[in-house]
Short mmCIF file of C-alpha atoms and ligand atoms in Angstrom, two decimals:
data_model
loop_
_atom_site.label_atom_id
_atom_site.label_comp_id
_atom_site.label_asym_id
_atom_site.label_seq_id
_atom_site.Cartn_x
_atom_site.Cartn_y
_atom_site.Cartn_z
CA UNK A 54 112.68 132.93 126.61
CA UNK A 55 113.79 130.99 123.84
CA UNK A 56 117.22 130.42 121.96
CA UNK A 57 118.09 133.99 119.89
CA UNK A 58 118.68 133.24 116.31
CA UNK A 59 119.70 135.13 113.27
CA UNK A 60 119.07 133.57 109.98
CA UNK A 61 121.64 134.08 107.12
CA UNK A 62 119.95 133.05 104.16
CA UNK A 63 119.50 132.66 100.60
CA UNK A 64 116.19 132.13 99.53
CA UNK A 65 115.44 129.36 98.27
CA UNK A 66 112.26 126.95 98.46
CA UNK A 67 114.70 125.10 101.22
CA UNK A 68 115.82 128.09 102.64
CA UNK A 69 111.72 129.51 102.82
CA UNK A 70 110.67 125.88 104.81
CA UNK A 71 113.55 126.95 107.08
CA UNK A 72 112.48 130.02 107.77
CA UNK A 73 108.86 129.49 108.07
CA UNK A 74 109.71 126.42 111.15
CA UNK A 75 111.24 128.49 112.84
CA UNK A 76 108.84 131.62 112.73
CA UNK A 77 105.83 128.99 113.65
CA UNK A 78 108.62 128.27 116.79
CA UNK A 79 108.38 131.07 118.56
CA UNK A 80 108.22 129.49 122.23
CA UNK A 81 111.70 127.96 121.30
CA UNK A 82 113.57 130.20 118.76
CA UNK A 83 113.40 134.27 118.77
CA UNK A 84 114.23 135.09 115.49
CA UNK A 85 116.31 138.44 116.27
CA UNK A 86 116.44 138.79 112.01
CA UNK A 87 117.14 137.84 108.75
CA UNK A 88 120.23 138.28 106.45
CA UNK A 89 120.24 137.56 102.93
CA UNK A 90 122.95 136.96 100.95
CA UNK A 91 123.58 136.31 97.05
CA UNK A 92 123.73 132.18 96.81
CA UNK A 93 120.68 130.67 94.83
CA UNK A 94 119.96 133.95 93.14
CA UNK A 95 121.34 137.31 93.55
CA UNK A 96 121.08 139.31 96.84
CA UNK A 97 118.29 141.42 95.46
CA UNK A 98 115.77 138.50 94.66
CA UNK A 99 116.98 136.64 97.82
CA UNK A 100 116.37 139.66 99.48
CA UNK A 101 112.62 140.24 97.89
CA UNK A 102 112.06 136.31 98.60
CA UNK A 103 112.69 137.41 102.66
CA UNK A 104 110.41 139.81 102.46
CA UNK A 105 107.87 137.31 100.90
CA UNK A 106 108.06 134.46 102.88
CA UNK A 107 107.88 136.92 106.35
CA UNK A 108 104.57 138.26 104.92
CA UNK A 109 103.20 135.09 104.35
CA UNK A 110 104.23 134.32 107.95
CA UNK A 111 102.03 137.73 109.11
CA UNK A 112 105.90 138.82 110.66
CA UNK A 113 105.95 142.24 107.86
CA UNK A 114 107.43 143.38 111.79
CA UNK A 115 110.73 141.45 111.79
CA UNK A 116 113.88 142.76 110.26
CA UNK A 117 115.02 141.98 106.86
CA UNK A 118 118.49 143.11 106.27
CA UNK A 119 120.69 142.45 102.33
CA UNK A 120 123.79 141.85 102.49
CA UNK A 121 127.09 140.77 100.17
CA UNK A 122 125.96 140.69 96.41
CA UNK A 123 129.13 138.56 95.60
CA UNK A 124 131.56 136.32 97.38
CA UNK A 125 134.74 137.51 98.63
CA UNK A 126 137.04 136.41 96.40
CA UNK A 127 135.33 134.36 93.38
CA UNK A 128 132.75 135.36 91.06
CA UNK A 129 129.05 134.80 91.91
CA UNK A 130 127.67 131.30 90.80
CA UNK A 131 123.76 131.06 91.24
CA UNK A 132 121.76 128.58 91.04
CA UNK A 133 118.39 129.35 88.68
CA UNK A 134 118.28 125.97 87.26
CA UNK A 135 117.06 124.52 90.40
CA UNK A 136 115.10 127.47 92.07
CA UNK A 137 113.84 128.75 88.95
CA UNK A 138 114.36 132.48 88.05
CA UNK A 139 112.77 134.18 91.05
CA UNK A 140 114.40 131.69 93.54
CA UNK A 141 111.09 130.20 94.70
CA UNK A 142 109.55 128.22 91.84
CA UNK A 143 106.31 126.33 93.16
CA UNK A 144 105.18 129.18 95.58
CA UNK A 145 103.27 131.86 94.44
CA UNK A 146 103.92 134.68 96.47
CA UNK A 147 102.91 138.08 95.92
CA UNK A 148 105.48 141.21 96.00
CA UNK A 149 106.38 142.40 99.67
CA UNK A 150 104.46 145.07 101.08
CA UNK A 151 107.60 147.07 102.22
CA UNK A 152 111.12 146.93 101.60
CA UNK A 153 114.37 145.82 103.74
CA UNK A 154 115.52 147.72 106.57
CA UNK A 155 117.86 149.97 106.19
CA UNK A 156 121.33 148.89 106.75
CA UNK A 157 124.11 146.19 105.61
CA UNK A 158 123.27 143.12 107.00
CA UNK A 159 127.03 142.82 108.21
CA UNK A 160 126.08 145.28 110.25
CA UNK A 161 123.28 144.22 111.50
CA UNK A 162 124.57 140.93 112.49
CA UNK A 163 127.48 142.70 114.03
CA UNK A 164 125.13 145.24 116.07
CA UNK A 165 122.91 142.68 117.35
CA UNK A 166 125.70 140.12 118.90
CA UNK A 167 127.92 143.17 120.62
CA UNK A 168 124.41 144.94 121.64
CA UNK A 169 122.60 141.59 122.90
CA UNK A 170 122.37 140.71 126.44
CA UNK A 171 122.81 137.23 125.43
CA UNK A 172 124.71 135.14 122.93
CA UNK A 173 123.00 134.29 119.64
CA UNK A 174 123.36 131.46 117.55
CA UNK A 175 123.47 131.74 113.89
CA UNK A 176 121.66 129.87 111.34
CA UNK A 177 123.75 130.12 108.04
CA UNK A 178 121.43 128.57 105.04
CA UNK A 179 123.65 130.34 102.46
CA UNK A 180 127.18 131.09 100.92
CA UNK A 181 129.03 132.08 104.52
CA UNK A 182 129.93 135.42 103.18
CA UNK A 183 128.04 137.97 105.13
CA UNK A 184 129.45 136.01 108.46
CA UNK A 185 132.78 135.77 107.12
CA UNK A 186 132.28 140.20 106.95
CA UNK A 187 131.31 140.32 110.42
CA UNK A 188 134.13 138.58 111.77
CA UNK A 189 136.60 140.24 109.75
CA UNK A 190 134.88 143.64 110.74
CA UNK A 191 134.42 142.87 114.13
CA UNK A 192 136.22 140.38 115.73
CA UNK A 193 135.12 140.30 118.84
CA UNK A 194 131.37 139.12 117.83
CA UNK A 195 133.45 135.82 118.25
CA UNK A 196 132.30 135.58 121.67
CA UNK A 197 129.00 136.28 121.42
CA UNK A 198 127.78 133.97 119.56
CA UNK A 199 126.61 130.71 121.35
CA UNK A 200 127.02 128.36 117.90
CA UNK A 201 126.87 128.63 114.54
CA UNK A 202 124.37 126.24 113.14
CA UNK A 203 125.75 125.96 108.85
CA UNK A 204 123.95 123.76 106.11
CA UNK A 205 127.28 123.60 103.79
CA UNK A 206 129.71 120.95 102.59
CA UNK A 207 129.83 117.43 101.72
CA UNK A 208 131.39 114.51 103.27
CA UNK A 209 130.95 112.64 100.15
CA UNK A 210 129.88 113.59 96.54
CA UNK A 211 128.90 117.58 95.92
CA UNK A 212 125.85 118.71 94.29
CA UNK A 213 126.81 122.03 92.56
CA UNK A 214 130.34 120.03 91.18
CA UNK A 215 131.11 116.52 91.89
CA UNK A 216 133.09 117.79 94.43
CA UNK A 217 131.45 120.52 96.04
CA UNK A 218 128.08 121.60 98.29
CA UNK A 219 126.76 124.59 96.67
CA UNK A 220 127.19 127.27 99.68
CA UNK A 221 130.89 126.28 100.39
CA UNK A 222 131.25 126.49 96.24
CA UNK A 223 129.99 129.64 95.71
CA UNK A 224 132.16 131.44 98.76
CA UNK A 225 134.93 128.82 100.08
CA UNK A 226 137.04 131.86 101.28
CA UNK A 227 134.19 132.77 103.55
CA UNK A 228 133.50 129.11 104.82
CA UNK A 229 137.35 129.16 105.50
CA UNK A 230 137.38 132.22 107.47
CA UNK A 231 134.51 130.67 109.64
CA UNK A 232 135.90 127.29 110.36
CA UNK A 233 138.84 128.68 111.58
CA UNK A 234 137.36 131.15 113.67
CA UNK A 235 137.47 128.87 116.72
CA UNK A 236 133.09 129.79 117.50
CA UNK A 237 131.39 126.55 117.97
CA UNK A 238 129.76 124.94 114.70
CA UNK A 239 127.10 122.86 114.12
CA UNK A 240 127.64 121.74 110.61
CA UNK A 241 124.57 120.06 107.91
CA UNK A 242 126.81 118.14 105.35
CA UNK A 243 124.78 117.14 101.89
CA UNK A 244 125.57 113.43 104.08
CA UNK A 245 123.23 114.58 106.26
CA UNK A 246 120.67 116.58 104.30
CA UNK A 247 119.47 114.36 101.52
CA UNK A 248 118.19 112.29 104.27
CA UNK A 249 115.50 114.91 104.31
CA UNK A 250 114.02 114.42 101.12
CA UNK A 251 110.50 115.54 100.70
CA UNK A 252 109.22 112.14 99.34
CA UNK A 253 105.37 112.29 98.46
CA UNK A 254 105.22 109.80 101.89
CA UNK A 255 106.61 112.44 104.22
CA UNK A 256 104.12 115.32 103.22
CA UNK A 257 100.78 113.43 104.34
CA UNK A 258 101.56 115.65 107.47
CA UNK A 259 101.03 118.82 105.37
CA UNK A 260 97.00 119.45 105.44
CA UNK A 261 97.40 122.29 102.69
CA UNK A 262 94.53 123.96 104.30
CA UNK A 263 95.68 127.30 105.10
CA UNK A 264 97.80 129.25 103.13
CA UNK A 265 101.30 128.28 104.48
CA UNK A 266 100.79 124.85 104.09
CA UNK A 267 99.49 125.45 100.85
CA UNK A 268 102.81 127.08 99.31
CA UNK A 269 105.06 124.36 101.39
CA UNK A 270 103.00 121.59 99.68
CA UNK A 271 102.96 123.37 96.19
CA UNK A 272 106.58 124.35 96.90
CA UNK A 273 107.39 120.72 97.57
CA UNK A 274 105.53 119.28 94.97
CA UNK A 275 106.70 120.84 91.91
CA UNK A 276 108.60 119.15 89.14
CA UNK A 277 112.30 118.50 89.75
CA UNK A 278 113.96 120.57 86.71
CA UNK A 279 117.56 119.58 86.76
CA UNK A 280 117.26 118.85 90.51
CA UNK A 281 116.90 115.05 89.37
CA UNK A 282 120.93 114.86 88.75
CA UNK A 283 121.51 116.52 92.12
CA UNK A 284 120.22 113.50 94.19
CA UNK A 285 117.15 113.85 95.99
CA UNK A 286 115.14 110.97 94.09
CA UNK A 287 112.03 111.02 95.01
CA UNK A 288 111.77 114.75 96.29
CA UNK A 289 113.38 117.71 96.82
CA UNK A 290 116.03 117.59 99.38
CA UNK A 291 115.65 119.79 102.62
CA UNK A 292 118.85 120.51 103.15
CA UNK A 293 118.21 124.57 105.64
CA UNK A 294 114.96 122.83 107.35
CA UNK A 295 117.87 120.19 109.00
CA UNK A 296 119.52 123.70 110.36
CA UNK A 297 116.46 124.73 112.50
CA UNK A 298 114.63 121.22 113.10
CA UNK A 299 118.61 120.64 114.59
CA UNK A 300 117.92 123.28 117.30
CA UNK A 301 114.13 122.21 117.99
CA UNK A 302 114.57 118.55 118.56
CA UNK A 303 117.97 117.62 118.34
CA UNK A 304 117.02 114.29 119.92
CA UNK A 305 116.33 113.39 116.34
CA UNK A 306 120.13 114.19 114.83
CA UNK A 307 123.85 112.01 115.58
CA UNK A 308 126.91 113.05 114.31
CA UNK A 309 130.49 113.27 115.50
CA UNK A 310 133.13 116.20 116.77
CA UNK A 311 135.45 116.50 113.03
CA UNK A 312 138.06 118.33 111.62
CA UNK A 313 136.44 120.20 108.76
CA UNK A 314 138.76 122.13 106.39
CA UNK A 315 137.71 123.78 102.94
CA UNK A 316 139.47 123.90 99.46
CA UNK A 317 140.26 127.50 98.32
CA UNK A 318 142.46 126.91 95.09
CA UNK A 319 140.46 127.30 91.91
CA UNK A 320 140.23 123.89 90.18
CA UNK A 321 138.23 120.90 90.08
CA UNK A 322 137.99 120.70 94.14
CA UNK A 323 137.47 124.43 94.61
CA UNK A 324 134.92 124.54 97.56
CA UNK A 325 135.14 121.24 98.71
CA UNK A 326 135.00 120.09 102.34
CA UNK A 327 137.03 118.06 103.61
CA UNK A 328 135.36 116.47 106.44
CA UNK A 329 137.88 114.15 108.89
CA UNK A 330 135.17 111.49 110.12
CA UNK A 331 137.39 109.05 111.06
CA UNK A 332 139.40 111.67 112.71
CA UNK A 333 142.95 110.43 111.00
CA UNK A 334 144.19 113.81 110.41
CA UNK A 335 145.30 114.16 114.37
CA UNK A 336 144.02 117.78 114.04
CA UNK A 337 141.46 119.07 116.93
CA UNK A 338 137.95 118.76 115.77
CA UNK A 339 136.52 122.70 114.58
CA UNK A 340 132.91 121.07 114.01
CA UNK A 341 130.20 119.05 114.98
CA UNK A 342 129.23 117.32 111.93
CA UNK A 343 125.89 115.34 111.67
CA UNK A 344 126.11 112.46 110.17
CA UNK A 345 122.08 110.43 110.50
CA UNK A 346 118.67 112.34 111.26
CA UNK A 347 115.15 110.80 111.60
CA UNK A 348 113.69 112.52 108.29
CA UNK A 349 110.53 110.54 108.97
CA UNK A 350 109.86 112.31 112.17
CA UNK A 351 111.30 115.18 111.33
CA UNK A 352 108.56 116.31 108.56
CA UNK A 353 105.87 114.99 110.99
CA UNK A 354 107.19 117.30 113.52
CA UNK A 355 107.66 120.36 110.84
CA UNK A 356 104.31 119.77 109.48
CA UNK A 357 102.30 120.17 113.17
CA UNK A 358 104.91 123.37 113.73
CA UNK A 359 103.97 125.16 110.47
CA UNK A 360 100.25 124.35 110.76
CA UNK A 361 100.02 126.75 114.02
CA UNK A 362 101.04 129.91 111.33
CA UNK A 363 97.42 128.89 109.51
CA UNK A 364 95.44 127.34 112.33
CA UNK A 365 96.42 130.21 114.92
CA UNK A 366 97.77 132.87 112.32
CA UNK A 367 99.17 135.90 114.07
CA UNK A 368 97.90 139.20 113.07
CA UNK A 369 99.75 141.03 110.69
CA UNK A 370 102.57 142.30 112.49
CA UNK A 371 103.55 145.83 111.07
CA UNK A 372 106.59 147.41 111.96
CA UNK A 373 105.91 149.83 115.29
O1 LIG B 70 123.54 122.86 98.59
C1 LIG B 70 122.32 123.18 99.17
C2 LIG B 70 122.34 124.57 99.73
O2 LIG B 70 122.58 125.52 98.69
C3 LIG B 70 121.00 124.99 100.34
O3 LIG B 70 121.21 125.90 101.37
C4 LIG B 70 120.31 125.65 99.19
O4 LIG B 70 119.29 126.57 99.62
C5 LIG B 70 121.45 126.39 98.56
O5 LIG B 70 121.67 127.59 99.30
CA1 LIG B 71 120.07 128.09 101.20
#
């Protein structure tokens, strides 16, 4: 029985790699659902890009739940320039075949941790809005949840502002509320993820021959439209895919216990992390932060996990 996972995402080519590891994963991760949330486009389209990426998975079975449309304080900043205007530029998927399940995804995260008969650990790939919601609804899902594993923040330079990670940008108020919620974090700095850059050298392990492969490697390979200014170099960055490789072989990650606090006033800093490596602010670490990963090994072992969803597809799974 593997670890029980809900994804919180906001698809996104990164967040769709993400996904699809850990539905070709199933001996190690149980994917309970997913959550969408309004980050790189708006919940609707992120929503629509779930559905997409489970169908090319053959999992039409596994829950698909929208959530928050906005963040909870500031407006909605998207991200189109990068993902292009559906959110997945590079894969051509077609429409879903059905629609999300009824139900806020608040409260289906909520649900799930007070009705499991274990604790779950969450996988955050987007603005930390919809978790944020759950806690403030229900409190108590505080102890049910084993870890929260969050690509957000930067230790160093941001991507969306020169200051800021995207996801902590477009909700810091959320990514407040869920540092200082006292669960245990796992936390994928920008540090940490443009290490995993998708550099033609790291997708020889991608065969292309079934269709999963296929959109990863045309996914991967498309041209960098502003991304080039955002760091990355020679490929896209995989900053979610660090979130779930993390839990699979965690032998391949280091980092270090850290205070992590996030900026909330509007300005030039708004959404920026603050991440206490050197631990000099005397404050008790809220976060695991990783700071190296093997990237080289890392694709190797992603590209053997997502071949099994071509070599060995599952039959399309309807919903019973
Ligand atoms: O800053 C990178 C993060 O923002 C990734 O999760 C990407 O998908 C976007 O959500
Ligand atoms: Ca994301």
């Amino acid at each position: 029985m593997g670890r029980r996972i809900i994804i919180d995402t906001d698809p996104g080519q990164d967040d769709a790699l993400a996904i699809l590891l850990a539905l070709a994963s199933e001996q190690a991760l149980e994917v309970a659902g997913i959550t969408t949330v309004a980050g790189n486009v708006q919940v609707e389209q992120t929503t629509v890009n779930a559905l997409r990426i489970c169908q090319l998975a053959g999992r039409d079975d596994l829950p698909v739940h929208a959530g928050c449309a906005a963040p909870l304080m500031r407006p909605l900043h998207t991200a189109e320039f990068i993902c292009g205007s559906d959110g997945l530029a590079g894969m051509a998927l077609p429409a879903p075949r059905r629609r999300a399940n009824p139900g806020h995804a608040v409260n289906f995260i909520v649900d799930t941790l007070l009705a499991s008969d274990r604790p779950l650990t969450l996988c955050a790939l987007g603005p930390l809005t919809n978790i944020a919601m759950a806690l403030r609804l229900a409190p108590g899902i505080a102890g049910t949840i084993d870890r929260l594993v969050i690509m957000g923040g930067a230790r160093d330079l941001g991507n969306i502002t020169a200051a800021a990670e995207f996801n902590t940008f477009v909700d810091p108020h959320a990514a407040a509320i869920v540092f200082d919620a006292g669960i245990p974090i796992t936390l994928f700095p920008l540090s940490a993820t443009y290490q995993a850059v998708a550099s033609p050298a790291r997708l020889t392990g991608f065969d292309g021959s079934g269709p999963v492969q296929a959109q990863i490697l045309s996914m991967l390979r498309r041209e960098r439209p502003g991304g080039a200014s955002l760091g990355g170099g020679e490929g896209h960055p995989m900053h979610d895919p660090c979130v779930i490789a993390w839990l699979l072989w965690p032998d391949l990650f280091e980092g270090r216990d850290c205070r992590v606090d996030v900026e909330t006033t509007e300005g030039p800093t708004v959404g920026r992390t603050t991440i206490d490596w050197w631990g000099r602010s005397g404050q008790a670490p809220n976060a695991h932060v990783v700071g190296q990963l093997d990237a080289d090994a890392m694709f190797l072992r992603m590209a053997d996990a997502v071949r099994t969803l071509d070599v060995a597809p599952t039959p399309i799974r309807q919903v019973t």
